[in-house]
Amino acid sequence: MDLSVVGAGHVGLVTGACFADLGHRVVMVDNDAKRIAGLKRGVMPYYEPGLEELVARGTRERRLTFTTSLREGVASSTILFIAVGTPQKATGEADLAYVEHVARSIAQCLPAYRLVVEKSTVPVQTGKWIEHTIRTYLRRKLPFDVASNPEFLREGTAIQDFMKPDRIVLGVESKRAKDLLVELYKPLGAPLVITDINSAELIKHASNSFLSMKISFINAVAQICERAGADVEQVAEGMGLDPRIGRPFLNAGTGFGGFCFPKDLEAFIKIAEQLGYDFELLRAVRTINEQQKRGFAAKVQQALWVVKGKTIGVLGLAFKPNTDDMRYAPAIDVIEALQAEGAVVKAFDPQAMREAARLLPKVKLCKDPYEAARGADCLAILTEWNEFKELDFKRLKKLLRQPLIIDGRNLYDPARMKALGFRYIGVGRGRVPLPMRGGAAD
Ligand code: UDX
């Protein structure tokens, strides 16, 4: 089939590259000329495992092309995906200006029947507005359909998530639209959930908010564990084996970040409010998440007694592993809170160093975990990168000024850390140990 994807961001580019890999002809459209020029040369605008190879293959085999001209994309494709950004406004609502602009521009150059599919995460009823907008700005009477096909791609595993989805949600309201999308997704062999457009839009918001709720729930349980002397990892294990609950997304930590959960949660609270419903539960999810980030900074402070003038080595800056994305990363809140108290922060992240230089200019960026630990009063783990799981702990201990690890991702076994001579503080892992004479483990 001939497809266009408008918006070469995290969602759009993965979608386009994957469809091209499945054998379709895909035109990627973006109004950022620099981004398009880069993509033509094989330069990725962000890091996503496997994406560069996929784009290179699609380009080489001429199934994947790039342009800044929306008209070009509309002219050659039956299905047009809208995957432009829906950033957060100061009010918390999603800013739909880009979506509206694309819908209007599509209307102005529509040559014949087209299926316009919204892929961006949007509030419920956006599909209806897209349809209304296209109808309003059409130059002559032409048939078209609008559909909603929300994405569930996680950064870092986006290609795998696309190729092996748990489900594909298709919000369609005509047979033609349904047939086209069913045909397009058939090769993936995933369960199809076919709904009306409003329901498809809600599935996305409700799913992301539910997952955020799971994280905040376990973070709240972690608080209880610290006060009661229990281990949240064991609690999560015991809860997670119940298939009605499930173990995924029960990892306590420094709170959720990234460009989806915080933004989608905020937008869902706002949509509910506009529809006359106070989604109190989700407001609590947001509050717990904020407390969790602040709480981690406070934990570092308590462990060091006085933070002013101390050096803190940080491992991990990206909002999660396998990405260079630092948007809404808990690391930003934690580091800024510690800097505000007068701490000197040194940090290492395997991918996010460029972003960090821009967002956290006062942090001393290090070339590896050992440099981050050298001369630091403690080591704080903020992202659970695989490569942090097995470090040379003997070397780290020698490099640190005091053998203190404050682990915001529960990456290590407390007993092992204790045996290695560290004072180890995780999240929700028993009562927070106090320093002993000589600075060793509790
Ligand atoms: C999310 C959704 O998972 C995906 O379906 C959606 O379409 C886009 O948003 P993503 O933002 O890439 O994906 O990251 P995800 O893996 O879901 O993690 C989000 C945040 O939650 C991260 O900051 C992560 O560290 C945190 N998290 C996740 C936890 O703190 N604990 C967990 O158990 C799981």
PDB file of N, CA and C and ligand atoms in Angstrom, residues 151-155 204 208 215 249-251 255-257 260-261 319-320 409, ligand 1:
ATOM      1  N   GLU A 151      -1.124   4.529  19.279  1.00  0.00           N
ATOM      2  CA  GLU A 151       0.096   3.703  19.372  1.00  0.00           C
ATOM      3  C   GLU A 151       0.366   3.365  20.824  1.00  0.00           C
ATOM      4  N   PHE A 152       1.039   2.241  21.025  1.00  0.00           N
ATOM      5  CA  PHE A 152       1.420   1.851  22.390  1.00  0.00           C
ATOM      6  C   PHE A 152       2.925   1.567  22.413  1.00  0.00           C
ATOM      7  N   LEU A 153       3.680   2.360  21.667  1.00  0.00           N
ATOM      8  CA  LEU A 153       5.121   2.118  21.537  1.00  0.00           C
ATOM      9  C   LEU A 153       5.854   2.681  22.739  1.00  0.00           C
ATOM     10  N   ARG A 154       6.708   1.850  23.322  1.00  0.00           N
ATOM     11  CA  ARG A 154       7.557   2.359  24.412  1.00  0.00           C
ATOM     12  C   ARG A 154       8.904   2.741  23.827  1.00  0.00           C
ATOM     13  N   GLU A 155       9.448   3.854  24.267  1.00  0.00           N
ATOM     14  CA  GLU A 155      10.782   4.230  23.800  1.00  0.00           C
ATOM     15  C   GLU A 155      11.760   3.156  24.238  1.00  0.00           C
ATOM     16  N   LYS A 204      -6.447   4.773  24.610  1.00  0.00           N
ATOM     17  CA  LYS A 204      -5.060   5.225  24.776  1.00  0.00           C
ATOM     18  C   LYS A 204      -4.880   5.993  26.094  1.00  0.00           C
ATOM     19  N   ASN A 208      -2.652   4.540  29.398  1.00  0.00           N
ATOM     20  CA  ASN A 208      -1.476   5.207  29.960  1.00  0.00           C
ATOM     21  C   ASN A 208      -1.729   5.678  31.393  1.00  0.00           C
ATOM     22  N   ILE A 215       2.178   2.470  38.789  1.00  0.00           N
ATOM     23  CA  ILE A 215       3.492   2.911  39.283  1.00  0.00           C
ATOM     24  C   ILE A 215       3.325   3.720  40.573  1.00  0.00           C
ATOM     25  N   PHE A 249       5.102  -3.041  35.577  1.00  0.00           N
ATOM     26  CA  PHE A 249       4.762  -1.698  36.053  1.00  0.00           C
ATOM     27  C   PHE A 249       4.479  -1.641  37.555  1.00  0.00           C
ATOM     28  N   LEU A 250       5.076  -2.596  38.261  1.00  0.00           N
ATOM     29  CA  LEU A 250       5.045  -2.522  39.724  1.00  0.00           C
ATOM     30  C   LEU A 250       6.473  -2.329  40.231  1.00  0.00           C
ATOM     31  N   ASN A 251       7.288  -1.618  39.481  1.00  0.00           N
ATOM     32  CA  ASN A 251       8.651  -1.346  39.949  1.00  0.00           C
ATOM     33  C   ASN A 251       8.677   0.010  40.633  1.00  0.00           C
ATOM     34  N   GLY A 255       9.834   7.577  40.432  1.00  0.00           N
ATOM     35  CA  GLY A 255       8.662   8.163  39.773  1.00  0.00           C
ATOM     36  C   GLY A 255       8.743   8.010  38.269  1.00  0.00           C
ATOM     37  N   PHE A 256       7.586   8.154  37.620  1.00  0.00           N
ATOM     38  CA  PHE A 256       7.598   8.007  36.152  1.00  0.00           C
ATOM     39  C   PHE A 256       7.875   9.339  35.481  1.00  0.00           C
ATOM     40  N   GLY A 257       8.507   9.240  34.296  1.00  0.00           N
ATOM     41  CA  GLY A 257       8.797  10.432  33.511  1.00  0.00           C
ATOM     42  C   GLY A 257       8.549  10.126  32.051  1.00  0.00           C
ATOM     43  N   CYS A 260       5.322  10.765  27.630  1.00  0.00           N
ATOM     44  CA  CYS A 260       3.945  10.269  27.523  1.00  0.00           C
ATOM     45  C   CYS A 260       3.193  10.299  28.843  1.00  0.00           C
ATOM     46  N   PHE A 261       3.688   9.572  29.844  1.00  0.00           N
ATOM     47  CA  PHE A 261       2.892   9.403  31.063  1.00  0.00           C
ATOM     48  C   PHE A 261       2.536  10.740  31.737  1.00  0.00           C
ATOM     49  N   PHE A 319      15.073   9.238  31.075  1.00  0.00           N
ATOM     50  CA  PHE A 319      13.890   8.935  31.906  1.00  0.00           C
ATOM     51  C   PHE A 319      13.696   7.443  32.092  1.00  0.00           C
ATOM     52  N   LYS A 320      14.364   6.648  31.240  1.00  0.00           N
ATOM     53  CA  LYS A 320      14.386   5.190  31.412  1.00  0.00           C
ATOM     54  C   LYS A 320      15.532   4.657  30.547  1.00  0.00           C
ATOM     55  N   ARG A 409      16.441   2.898  41.681  1.00  0.00           N
ATOM     56  CA  ARG A 409      15.796   1.935  40.772  1.00  0.00           C
ATOM     57  C   ARG A 409      15.881   0.497  41.285  1.00  0.00           C
TER      58      ARG A 409
HETATM   59  C1  UDX B   1       4.718   4.763  27.516  1.00  0.00           C
HETATM   60  C2  UDX B   1       3.758   3.572  27.338  1.00  0.00           C
HETATM   61  O1  UDX B   1       4.281   2.410  27.978  1.00  0.00           O
HETATM   62  C3  UDX B   1       3.507   3.320  25.864  1.00  0.00           C
HETATM   63  O2  UDX B   1       2.558   2.265  25.713  1.00  0.00           O
HETATM   64  C4  UDX B   1       2.965   4.615  25.301  1.00  0.00           C
HETATM   65  O3  UDX B   1       2.447   4.515  24.071  1.00  0.00           O
HETATM   66  C5  UDX B   1       4.002   5.723  25.431  1.00  0.00           C
HETATM   67  O4  UDX B   1       4.239   5.893  26.821  1.00  0.00           O
HETATM   68  P1  UDX B   1       7.339   5.155  27.470  1.00  0.00           P
HETATM   69  O5  UDX B   1       7.052   6.557  27.874  1.00  0.00           O
HETATM   70  O6  UDX B   1       8.308   4.924  26.367  1.00  0.00           O
HETATM   71  O7  UDX B   1       5.994   4.387  27.041  1.00  0.00           O
HETATM   72  O8  UDX B   1       7.922   4.410  28.769  1.00  0.00           O
HETATM   73  P2  UDX B   1       7.484   3.290  29.786  1.00  0.00           P
HETATM   74  O9  UDX B   1       8.352   2.112  29.611  1.00  0.00           O
HETATM   75  O10 UDX B   1       6.039   3.038  29.773  1.00  0.00           O
HETATM   76  O11 UDX B   1       7.909   3.993  31.166  1.00  0.00           O
HETATM   77  C6  UDX B   1       7.376   5.258  31.557  1.00  0.00           C
HETATM   78  C7  UDX B   1       7.959   5.714  32.856  1.00  0.00           C
HETATM   79  O12 UDX B   1       7.508   4.913  33.928  1.00  0.00           O
HETATM   80  C8  UDX B   1       9.489   5.675  32.928  1.00  0.00           C
HETATM   81  O13 UDX B   1       9.956   6.837  33.575  1.00  0.00           O
HETATM   82  C9  UDX B   1       9.776   4.451  33.763  1.00  0.00           C
HETATM   83  O14 UDX B   1      10.995   4.526  34.450  1.00  0.00           O
HETATM   84  C10 UDX B   1       8.598   4.471  34.723  1.00  0.00           C
HETATM   85  N1  UDX B   1       8.274   3.147  35.276  1.00  0.00           N
HETATM   86  C11 UDX B   1       7.825   2.156  34.466  1.00  0.00           C
HETATM   87  C12 UDX B   1       8.400   2.927  36.642  1.00  0.00           C
HETATM   88  O15 UDX B   1       8.807   3.818  37.404  1.00  0.00           O
HETATM   89  N2  UDX B   1       8.055   1.707  37.148  1.00  0.00           N
HETATM   90  C13 UDX B   1       7.595   0.694  36.359  1.00  0.00           C
HETATM   91  O16 UDX B   1       7.298  -0.380  36.898  1.00  0.00           O
HETATM   92  C14 UDX B   1       7.487   0.915  34.974  1.00  0.00           C
END
